[in-house]
Tab-separated table of C-alpha atoms in Angstrom:
chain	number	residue	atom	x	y	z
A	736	UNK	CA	124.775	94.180	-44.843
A	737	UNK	CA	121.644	92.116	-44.239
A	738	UNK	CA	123.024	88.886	-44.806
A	739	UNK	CA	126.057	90.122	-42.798
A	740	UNK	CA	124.016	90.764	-39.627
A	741	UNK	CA	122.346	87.828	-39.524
A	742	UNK	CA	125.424	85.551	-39.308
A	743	UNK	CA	126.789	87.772	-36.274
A	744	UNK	CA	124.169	87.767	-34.000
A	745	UNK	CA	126.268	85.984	-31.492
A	746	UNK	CA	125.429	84.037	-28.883
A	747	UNK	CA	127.432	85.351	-26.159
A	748	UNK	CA	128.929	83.664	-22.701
A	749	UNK	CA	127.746	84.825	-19.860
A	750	UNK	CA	124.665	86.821	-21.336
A	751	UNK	CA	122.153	85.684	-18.256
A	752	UNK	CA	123.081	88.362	-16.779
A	753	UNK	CA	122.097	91.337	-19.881
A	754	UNK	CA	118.797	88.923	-20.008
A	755	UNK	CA	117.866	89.254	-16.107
A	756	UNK	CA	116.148	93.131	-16.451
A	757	UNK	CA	114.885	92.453	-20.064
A	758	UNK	CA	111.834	90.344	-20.764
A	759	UNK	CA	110.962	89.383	-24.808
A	760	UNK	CA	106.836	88.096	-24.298
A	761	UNK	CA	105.039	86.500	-27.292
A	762	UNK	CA	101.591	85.617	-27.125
A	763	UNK	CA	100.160	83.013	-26.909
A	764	UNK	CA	102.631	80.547	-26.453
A	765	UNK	CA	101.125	78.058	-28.966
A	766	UNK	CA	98.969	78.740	-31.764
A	767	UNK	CA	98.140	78.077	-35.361
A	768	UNK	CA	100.602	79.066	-38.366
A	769	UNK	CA	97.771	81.568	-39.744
A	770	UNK	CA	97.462	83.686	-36.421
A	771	UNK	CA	98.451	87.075	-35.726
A	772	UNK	CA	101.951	87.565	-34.132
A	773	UNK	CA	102.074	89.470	-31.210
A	774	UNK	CA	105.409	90.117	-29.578
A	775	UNK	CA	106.572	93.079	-26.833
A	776	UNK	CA	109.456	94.214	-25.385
A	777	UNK	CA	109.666	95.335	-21.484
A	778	UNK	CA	112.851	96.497	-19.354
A	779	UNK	CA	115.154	98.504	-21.834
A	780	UNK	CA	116.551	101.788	-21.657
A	781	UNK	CA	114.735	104.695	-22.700
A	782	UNK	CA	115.648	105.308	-26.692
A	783	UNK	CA	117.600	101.975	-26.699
A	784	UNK	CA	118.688	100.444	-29.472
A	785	UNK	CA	118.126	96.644	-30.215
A	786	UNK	CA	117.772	93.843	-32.752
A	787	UNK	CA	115.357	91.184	-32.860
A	788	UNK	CA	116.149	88.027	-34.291
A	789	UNK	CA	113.832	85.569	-35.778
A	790	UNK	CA	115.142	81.817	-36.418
A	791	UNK	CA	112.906	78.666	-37.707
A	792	UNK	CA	114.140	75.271	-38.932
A	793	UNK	CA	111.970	73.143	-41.223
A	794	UNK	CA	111.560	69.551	-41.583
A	795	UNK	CA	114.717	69.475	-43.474
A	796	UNK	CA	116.881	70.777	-41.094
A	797	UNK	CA	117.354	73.965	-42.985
A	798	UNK	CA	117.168	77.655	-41.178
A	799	UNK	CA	115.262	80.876	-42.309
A	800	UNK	CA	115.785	83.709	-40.570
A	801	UNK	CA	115.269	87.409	-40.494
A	802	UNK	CA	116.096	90.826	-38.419
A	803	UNK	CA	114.350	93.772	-37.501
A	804	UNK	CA	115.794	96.899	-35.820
A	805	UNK	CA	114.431	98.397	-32.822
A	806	UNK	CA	113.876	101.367	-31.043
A	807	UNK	CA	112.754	101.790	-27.587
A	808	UNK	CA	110.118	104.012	-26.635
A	809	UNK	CA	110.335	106.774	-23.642
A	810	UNK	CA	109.601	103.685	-21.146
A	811	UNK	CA	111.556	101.557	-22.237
A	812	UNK	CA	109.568	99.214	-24.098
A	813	UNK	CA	108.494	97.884	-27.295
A	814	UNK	CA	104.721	96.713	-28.795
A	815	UNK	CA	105.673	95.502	-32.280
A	816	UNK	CA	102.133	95.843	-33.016
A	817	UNK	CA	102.539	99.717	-32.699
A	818	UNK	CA	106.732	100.359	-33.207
A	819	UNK	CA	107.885	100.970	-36.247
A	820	UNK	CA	110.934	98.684	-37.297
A	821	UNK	CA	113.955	100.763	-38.704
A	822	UNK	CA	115.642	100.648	-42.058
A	823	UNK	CA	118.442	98.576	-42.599
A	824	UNK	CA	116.521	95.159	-41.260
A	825	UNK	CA	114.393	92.258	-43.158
A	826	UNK	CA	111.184	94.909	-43.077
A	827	UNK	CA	110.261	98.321	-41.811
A	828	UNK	CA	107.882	100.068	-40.351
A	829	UNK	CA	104.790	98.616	-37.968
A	830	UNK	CA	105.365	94.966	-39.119
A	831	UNK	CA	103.352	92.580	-35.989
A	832	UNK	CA	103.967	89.857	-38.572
A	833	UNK	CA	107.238	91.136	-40.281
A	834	UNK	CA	109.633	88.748	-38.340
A	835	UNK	CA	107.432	85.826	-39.684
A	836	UNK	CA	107.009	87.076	-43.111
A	837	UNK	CA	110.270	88.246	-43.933
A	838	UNK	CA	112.013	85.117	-43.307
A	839	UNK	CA	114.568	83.920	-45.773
A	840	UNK	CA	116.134	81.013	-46.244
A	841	UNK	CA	119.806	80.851	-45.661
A	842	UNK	CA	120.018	77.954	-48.103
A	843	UNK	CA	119.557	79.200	-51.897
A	844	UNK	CA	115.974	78.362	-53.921
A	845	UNK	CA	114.602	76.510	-50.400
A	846	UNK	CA	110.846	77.066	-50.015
A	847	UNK	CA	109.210	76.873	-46.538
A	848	UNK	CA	106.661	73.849	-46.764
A	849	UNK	CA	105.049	71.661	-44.152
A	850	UNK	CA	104.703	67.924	-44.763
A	851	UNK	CA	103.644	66.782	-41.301
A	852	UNK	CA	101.188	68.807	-39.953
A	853	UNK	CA	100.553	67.135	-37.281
A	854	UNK	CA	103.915	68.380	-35.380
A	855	UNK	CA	104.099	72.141	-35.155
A	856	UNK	CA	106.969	74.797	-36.386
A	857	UNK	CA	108.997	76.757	-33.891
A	858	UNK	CA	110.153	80.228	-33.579
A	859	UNK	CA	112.589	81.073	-31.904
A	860	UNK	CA	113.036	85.275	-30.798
A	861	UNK	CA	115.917	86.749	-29.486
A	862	UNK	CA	116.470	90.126	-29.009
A	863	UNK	CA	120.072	92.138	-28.624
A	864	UNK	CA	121.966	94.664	-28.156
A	865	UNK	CA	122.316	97.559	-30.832
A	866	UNK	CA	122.063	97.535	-34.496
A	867	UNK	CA	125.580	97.536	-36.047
A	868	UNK	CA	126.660	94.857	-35.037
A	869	UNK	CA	124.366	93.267	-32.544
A	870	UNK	CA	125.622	92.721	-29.423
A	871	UNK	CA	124.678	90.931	-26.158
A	872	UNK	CA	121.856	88.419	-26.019
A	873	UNK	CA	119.150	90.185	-23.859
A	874	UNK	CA	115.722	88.406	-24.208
A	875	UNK	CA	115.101	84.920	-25.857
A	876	UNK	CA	111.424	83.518	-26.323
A	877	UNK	CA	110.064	80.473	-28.826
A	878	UNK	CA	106.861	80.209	-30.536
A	879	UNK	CA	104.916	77.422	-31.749
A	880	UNK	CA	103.263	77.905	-34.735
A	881	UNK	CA	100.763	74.399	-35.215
A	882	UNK	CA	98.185	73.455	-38.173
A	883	UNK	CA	95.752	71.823	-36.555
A	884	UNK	CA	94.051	73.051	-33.651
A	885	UNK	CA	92.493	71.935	-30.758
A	886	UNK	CA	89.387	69.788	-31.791
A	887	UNK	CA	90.717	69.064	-35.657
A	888	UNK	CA	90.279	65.616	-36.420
A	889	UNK	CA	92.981	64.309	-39.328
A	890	UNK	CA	91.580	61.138	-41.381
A	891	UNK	CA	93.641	59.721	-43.566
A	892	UNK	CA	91.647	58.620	-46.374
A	893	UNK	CA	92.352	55.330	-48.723
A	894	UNK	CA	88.532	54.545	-50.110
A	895	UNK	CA	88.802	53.173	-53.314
A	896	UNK	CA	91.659	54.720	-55.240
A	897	UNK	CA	91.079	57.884	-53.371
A	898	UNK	CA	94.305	59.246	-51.941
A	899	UNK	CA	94.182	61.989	-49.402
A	900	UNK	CA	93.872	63.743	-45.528
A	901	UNK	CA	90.628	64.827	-44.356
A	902	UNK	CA	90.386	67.329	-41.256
A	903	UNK	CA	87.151	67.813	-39.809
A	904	UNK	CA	86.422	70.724	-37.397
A	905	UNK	CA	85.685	70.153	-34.127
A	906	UNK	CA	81.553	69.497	-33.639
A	907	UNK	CA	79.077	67.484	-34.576
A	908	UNK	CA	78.402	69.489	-38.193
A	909	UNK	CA	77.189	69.433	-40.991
A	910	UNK	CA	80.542	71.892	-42.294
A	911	UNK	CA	81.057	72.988	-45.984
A	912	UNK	CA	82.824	70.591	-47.781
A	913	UNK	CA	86.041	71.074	-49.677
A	914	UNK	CA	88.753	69.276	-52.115
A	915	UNK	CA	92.077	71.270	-51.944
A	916	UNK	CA	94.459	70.440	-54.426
A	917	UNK	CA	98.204	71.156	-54.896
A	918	UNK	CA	100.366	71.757	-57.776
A	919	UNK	CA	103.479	69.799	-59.354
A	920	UNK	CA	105.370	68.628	-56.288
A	921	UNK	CA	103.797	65.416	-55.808
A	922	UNK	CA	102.789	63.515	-52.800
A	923	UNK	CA	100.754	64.985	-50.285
A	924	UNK	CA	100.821	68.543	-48.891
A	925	UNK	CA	98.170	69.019	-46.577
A	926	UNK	CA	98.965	72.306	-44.498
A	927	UNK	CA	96.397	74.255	-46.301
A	928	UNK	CA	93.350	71.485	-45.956
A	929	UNK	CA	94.322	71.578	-42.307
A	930	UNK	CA	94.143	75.428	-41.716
A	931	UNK	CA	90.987	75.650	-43.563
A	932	UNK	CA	89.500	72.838	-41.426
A	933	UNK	CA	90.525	75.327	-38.338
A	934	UNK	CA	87.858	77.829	-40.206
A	935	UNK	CA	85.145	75.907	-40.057
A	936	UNK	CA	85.192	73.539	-43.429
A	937	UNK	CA	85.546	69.686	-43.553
A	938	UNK	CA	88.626	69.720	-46.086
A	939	UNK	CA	90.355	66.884	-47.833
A	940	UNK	CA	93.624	67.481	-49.652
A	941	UNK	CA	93.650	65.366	-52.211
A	942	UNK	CA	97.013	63.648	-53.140
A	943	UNK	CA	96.803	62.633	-57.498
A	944	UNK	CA	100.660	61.183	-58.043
A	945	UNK	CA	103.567	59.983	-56.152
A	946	UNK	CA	101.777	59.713	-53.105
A	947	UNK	CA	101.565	55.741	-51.887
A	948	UNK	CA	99.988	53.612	-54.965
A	949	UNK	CA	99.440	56.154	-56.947
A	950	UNK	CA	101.442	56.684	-59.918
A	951	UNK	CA	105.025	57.816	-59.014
A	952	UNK	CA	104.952	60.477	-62.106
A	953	UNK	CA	102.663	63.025	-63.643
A	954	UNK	CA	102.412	62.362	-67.383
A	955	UNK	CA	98.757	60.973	-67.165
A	956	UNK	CA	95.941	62.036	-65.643
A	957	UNK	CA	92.349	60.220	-65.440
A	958	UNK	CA	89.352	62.923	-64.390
A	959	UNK	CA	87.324	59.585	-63.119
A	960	UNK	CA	90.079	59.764	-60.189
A	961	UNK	CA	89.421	62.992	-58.857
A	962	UNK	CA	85.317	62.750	-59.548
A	963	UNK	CA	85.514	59.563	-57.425
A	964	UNK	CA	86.367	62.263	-54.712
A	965	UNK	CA	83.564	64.787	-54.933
A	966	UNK	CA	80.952	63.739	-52.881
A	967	UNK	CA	78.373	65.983	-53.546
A	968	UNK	CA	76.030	67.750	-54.102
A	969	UNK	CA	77.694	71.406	-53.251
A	970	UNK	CA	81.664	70.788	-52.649
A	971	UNK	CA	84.238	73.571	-53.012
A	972	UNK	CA	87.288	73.634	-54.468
A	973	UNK	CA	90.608	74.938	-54.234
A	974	UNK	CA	93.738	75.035	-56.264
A	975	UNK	CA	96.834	76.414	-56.827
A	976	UNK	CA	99.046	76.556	-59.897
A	977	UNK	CA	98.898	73.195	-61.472
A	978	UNK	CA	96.287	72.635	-59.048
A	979	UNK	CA	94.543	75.614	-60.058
A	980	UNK	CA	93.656	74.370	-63.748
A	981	UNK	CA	92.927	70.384	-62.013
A	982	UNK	CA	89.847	72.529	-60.630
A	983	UNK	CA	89.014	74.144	-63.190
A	984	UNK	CA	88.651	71.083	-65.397
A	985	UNK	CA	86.930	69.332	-61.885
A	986	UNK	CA	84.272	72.192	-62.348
A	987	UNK	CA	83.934	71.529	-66.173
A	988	UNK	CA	83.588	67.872	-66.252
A	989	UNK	CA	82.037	66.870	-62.666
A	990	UNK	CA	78.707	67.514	-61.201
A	991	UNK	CA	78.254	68.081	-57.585
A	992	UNK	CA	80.406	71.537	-57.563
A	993	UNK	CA	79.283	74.681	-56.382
A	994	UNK	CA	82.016	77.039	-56.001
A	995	UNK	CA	85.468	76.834	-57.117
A	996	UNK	CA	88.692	79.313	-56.223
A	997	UNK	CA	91.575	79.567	-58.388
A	998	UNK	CA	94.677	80.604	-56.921
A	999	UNK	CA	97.327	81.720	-59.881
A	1000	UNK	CA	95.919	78.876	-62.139
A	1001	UNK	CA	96.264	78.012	-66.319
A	1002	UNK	CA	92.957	77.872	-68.568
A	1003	UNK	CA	95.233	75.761	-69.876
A	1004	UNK	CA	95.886	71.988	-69.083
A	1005	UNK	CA	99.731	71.749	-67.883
A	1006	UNK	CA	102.184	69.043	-67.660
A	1007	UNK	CA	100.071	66.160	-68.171
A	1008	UNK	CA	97.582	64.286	-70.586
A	1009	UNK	CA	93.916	64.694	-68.783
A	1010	UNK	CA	91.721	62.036	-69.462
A	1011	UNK	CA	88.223	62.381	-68.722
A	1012	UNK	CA	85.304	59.455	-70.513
A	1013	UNK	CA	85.582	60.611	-74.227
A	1014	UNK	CA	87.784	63.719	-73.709
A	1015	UNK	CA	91.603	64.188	-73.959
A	1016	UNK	CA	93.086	67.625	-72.586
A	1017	UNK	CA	96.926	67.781	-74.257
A	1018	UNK	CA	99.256	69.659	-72.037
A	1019	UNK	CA	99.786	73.128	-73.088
A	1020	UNK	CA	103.180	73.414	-75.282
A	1021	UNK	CA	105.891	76.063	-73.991
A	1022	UNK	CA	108.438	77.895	-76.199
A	1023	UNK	CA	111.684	77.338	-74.629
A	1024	UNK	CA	113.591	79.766	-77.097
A	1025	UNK	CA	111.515	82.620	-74.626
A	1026	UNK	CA	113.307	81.102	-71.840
A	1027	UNK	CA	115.287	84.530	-69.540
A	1028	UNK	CA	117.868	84.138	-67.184
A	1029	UNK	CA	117.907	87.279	-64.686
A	1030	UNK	CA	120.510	85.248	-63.098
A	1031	UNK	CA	123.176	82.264	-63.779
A	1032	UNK	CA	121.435	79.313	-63.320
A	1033	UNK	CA	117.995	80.642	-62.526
A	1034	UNK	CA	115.234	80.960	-65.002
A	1035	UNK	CA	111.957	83.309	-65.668
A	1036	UNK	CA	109.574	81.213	-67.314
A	1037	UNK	CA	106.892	83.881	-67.283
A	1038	UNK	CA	106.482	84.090	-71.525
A	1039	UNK	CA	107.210	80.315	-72.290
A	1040	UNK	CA	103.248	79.046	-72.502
A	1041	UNK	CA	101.718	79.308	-75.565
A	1042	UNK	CA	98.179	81.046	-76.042
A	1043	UNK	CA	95.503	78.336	-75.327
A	1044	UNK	CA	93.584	80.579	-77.254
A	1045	UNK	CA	94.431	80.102	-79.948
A	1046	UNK	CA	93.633	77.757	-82.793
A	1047	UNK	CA	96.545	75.390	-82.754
A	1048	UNK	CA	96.724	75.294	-79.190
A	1049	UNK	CA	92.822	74.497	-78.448
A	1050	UNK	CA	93.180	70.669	-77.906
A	1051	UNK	CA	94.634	72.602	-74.351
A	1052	UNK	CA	91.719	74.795	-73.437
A	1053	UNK	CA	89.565	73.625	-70.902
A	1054	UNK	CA	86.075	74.206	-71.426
A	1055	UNK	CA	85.500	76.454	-68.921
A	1056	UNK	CA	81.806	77.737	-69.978
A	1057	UNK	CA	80.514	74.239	-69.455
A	1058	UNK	CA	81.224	74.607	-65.553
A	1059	UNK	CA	78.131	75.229	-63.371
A	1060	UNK	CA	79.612	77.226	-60.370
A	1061	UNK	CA	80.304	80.431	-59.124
A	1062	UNK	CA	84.270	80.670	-59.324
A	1063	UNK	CA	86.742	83.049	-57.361
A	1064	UNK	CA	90.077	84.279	-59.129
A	1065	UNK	CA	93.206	85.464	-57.286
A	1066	UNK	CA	95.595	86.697	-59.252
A	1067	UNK	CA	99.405	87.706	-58.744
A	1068	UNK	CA	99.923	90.595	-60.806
A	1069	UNK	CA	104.047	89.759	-60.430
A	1070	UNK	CA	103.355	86.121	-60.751
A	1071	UNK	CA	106.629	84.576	-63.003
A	1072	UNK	CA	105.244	81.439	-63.493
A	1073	UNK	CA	102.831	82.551	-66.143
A	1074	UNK	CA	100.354	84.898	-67.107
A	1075	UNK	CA	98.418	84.078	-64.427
A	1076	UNK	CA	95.719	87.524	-65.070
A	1077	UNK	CA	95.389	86.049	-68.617
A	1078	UNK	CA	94.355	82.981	-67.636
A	1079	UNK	CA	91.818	84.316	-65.533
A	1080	UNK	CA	90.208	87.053	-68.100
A	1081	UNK	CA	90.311	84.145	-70.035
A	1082	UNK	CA	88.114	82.186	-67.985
A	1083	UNK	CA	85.924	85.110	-67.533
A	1084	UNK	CA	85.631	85.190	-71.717
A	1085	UNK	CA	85.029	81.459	-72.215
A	1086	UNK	CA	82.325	81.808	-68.978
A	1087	UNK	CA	80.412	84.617	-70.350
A	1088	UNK	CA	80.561	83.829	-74.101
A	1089	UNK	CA	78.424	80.546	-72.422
A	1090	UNK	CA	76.103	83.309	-70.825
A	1091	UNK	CA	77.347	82.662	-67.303
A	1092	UNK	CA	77.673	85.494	-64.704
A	1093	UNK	CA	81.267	86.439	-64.864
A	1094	UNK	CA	83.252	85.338	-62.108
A	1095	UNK	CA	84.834	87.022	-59.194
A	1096	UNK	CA	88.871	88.147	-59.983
A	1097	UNK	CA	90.883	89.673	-57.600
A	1098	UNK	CA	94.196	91.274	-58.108
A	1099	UNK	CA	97.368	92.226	-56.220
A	1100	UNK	CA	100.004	93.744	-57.749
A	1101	UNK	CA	103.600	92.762	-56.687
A	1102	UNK	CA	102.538	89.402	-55.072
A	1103	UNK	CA	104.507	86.297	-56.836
A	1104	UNK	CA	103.009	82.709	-57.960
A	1105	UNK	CA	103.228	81.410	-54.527
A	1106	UNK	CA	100.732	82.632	-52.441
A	1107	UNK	CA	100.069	80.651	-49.330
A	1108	UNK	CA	98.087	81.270	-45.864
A	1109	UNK	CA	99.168	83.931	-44.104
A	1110	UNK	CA	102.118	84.788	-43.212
A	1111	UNK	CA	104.663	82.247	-45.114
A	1112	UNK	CA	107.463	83.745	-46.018
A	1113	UNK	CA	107.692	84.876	-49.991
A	1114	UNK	CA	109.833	81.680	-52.078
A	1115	UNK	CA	111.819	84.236	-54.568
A	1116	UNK	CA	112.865	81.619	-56.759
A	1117	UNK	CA	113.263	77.515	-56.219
A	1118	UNK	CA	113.568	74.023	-58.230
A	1119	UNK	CA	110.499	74.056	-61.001
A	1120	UNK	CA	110.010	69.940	-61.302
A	1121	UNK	CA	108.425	70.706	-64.963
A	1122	UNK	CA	111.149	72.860	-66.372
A	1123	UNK	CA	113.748	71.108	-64.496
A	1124	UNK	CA	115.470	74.375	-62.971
A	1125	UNK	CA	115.108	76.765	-60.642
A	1126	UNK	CA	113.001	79.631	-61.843
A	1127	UNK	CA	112.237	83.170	-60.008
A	1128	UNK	CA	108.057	83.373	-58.796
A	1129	UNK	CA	107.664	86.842	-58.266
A	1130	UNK	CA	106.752	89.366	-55.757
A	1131	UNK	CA	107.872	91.567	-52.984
A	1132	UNK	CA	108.402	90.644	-49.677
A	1133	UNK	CA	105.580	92.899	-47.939
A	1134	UNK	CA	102.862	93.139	-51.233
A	1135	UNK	CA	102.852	89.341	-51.021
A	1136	UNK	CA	102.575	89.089	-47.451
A	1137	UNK	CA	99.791	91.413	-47.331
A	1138	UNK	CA	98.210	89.366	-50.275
A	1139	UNK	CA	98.541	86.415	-48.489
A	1140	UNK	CA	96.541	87.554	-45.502
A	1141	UNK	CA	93.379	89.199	-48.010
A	1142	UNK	CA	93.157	85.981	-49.920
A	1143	UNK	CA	93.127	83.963	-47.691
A	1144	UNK	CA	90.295	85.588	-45.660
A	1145	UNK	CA	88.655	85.851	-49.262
A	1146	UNK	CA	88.668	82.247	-49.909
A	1147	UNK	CA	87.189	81.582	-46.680
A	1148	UNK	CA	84.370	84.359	-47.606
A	1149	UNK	CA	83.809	82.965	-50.750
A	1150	UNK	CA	83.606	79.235	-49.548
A	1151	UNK	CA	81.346	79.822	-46.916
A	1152	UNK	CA	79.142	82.292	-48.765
A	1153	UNK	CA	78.299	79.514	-51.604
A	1154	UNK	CA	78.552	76.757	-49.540
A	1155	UNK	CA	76.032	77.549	-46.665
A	1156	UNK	CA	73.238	77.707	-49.349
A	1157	UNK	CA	73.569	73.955	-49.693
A	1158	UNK	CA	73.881	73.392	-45.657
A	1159	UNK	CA	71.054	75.198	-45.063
A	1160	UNK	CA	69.103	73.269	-48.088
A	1161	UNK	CA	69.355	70.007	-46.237
């Protein structure tokens, strides 16, 4: 029924005339992907019944969309941050953010990414008649949802071999430095780097393959590249999936790191060789035979990894208790890529059996692998470049929306707590 009311929402001739006594506001007009959404509704009928519609088209062309049902109060009006959305739409109950979060794409196994942030997203509103179907067009408003804000300086950065964007907050500084790194994709995704640089940190997302002249594939890694990045002393990091265990090793091998957050990473070293002086990390082998389908053509990849605790698989493990750092976990309790709460009690085991303070690990149960800023919309299930399929990630629409928004402000904690020390020290 969902998908079936999204493709009617008509636009109908001659609708100027329903939108004259009905005004949709959003505020503010312009603002950064991360912020609250605040929308309101002025000019229906008293108990009226309406749909709101939520459209955005990314870089690809492709839409996402999603619907919430509507009921007006005794006046007439509607303040999404205090009416409750009905069943029978993309989310219910007091949602501000629900038309953002609940997007889905109406192209199968497409993510929502950003690779130029210097152009913002738009969202478009528009608000109808009834539930089932929709009817007239009453109200239409558009949104522009940017990265980086006023002040934000982007720098792209080709010293040495170093590959990469650097935002810098607006001010003269010093801010908290960090290296964000991305998983498997490739190139350069820099959305993240640029939101955190919004919060107050000088952040450089750091590109490591297929990104200019740097090596168009993945199957060997040199540590030496990413060390020639740190410029410390006291840089943060922060990493995601494959990205995830790139810090890890970062904060085992390098000096000059101070804190370190994990975002659904591997103990393990994944898809590549990692070279680093005298030590080789082997990629962590998978058992394919463990391989699920919950659908045709999709895959759950969840049990595939082997244990990197164990003996045979060891040559994987990265040393973890050799890091000097304070490190921050978040984990995805529904994450399908892998065990991504083993990997983290296993960092905690290698950390302490080294006699180091045992790390910070927080959970959230139904969230999937993909946690992003706030208010992304959840990826179900899309191309894995490793496995070469698509594969399900995990989590529930609101759980990993509401994850979203505590890690990220977590991350920011974190970072800032362990990385003022070192401002303050110079």
């Amino acid at each position: 029924m969902l998908s079936l009311l999204r493709r009617t929402l008509p636009r109908v001739p001659g609708a100027s005339r329903a939108m004259s006594a009905v005004s949709l506001l959003v505020s503010p007009g312009r603002c950064l992907f991360d912020d609250p959404l605040r929308l309101r509704v002025r000019g229906l009928s008293p108990g009226q019944d309406v749909s709101l519609r939520t459209a955005l088209t990314d870089e690809a062309g492709h839409l996402f969309t999603s619907v919430g049902l509507y009921r007006a109060d005794g006046g007439g009006e509607l303040d999404f941050s205090r009416s409750p959305a009905l069943e029978g739409g993309s989310y219910t109950g007091v949602e501000p953010e629900g038309p953002l979060w609940s997007l889905e794409p109406e192209t199968p196994l497409r993510r929502l990414l950003k690779k130029d942030v210097q152009s913002p997203l738009q969202l478009r509103f528009s608000l109808h008649q009834a539930h089932h179907p929709p009817g007239a067009l009453l109200a239409a408003v558009a949104q522009e949802r940017g990265f980086i804000g006023e002040g934000v300086t982007r720098v792209p950065v080709r010293e040495g071999r170093v590959r990469g964007s650097l935002f810098l907050p607006p001010g003269p500084g010093p801010f908290p430095g960090v290296i964000e790194v991305q998983g498997t994709g490739g190139g350069l995704l820099d959305y993240k780097a640029s939101l955190l640089a919004n919060r107050g940190f000088a952040t450089l997302a750091l590109a490591y393959y297929n990104y200019e002249d740097l090596p168009k594939d993945m199957k060997e890694l040199h540590l030496e590249y990413f060390e020639e990045a740190v410029k410390g002393p006291g840089i943060g990091l922060l990493g995601h999936s494959k990205g995830g265990d790139l810090v890890l090793s970062m904060a085992s091998f390098l000096k000059g790191i101070t804190a370190t957050a994990v975002v659904n990473g591997s103990v393990a070293n994944v898809g590549a060789v990692l070279h680093y002086k005298d030590n080789t990390l082997l990629p962590i082998g998978f058992d394919i035979k463990k391989l699920k389908h919950p659908e045709p053509g999709v895959g759950d990849i969840h049990d595939l990894m082997h244990n990197p605790l164990e003996e045979a698989n060891r040559k994987s493990l990265i040393p973890v208790g050799k890091a000097d750092c304070k490190f921050l976990f978040i984990v995805a309790e529904d994450d399908r890529n892998w065990k991504s709460d083993f990997h983290a009690q296993a960092a905690c085991q290698l950390l302490q059996q080294e006699g180091k303070e045992k790390p910070e690990v927080v959970y959230y149960p139904k969230a999937g692998h993909y946690l992003e800023p706030p208010y992304f919309p959840l990826c179900k299930a899309s191309m894995h470049r490793i496995v070469g399929l698509p594969v399900i990630w995990g989590g529930e629409p609101k759980a990993h929306a509401m994850a979203q928004v505590d890690s990220w402000q977590r991350i920011q904690d974190f970072l800032h707590r362990h990385l003022k020390n070192n401002l303050d020290n110079k």
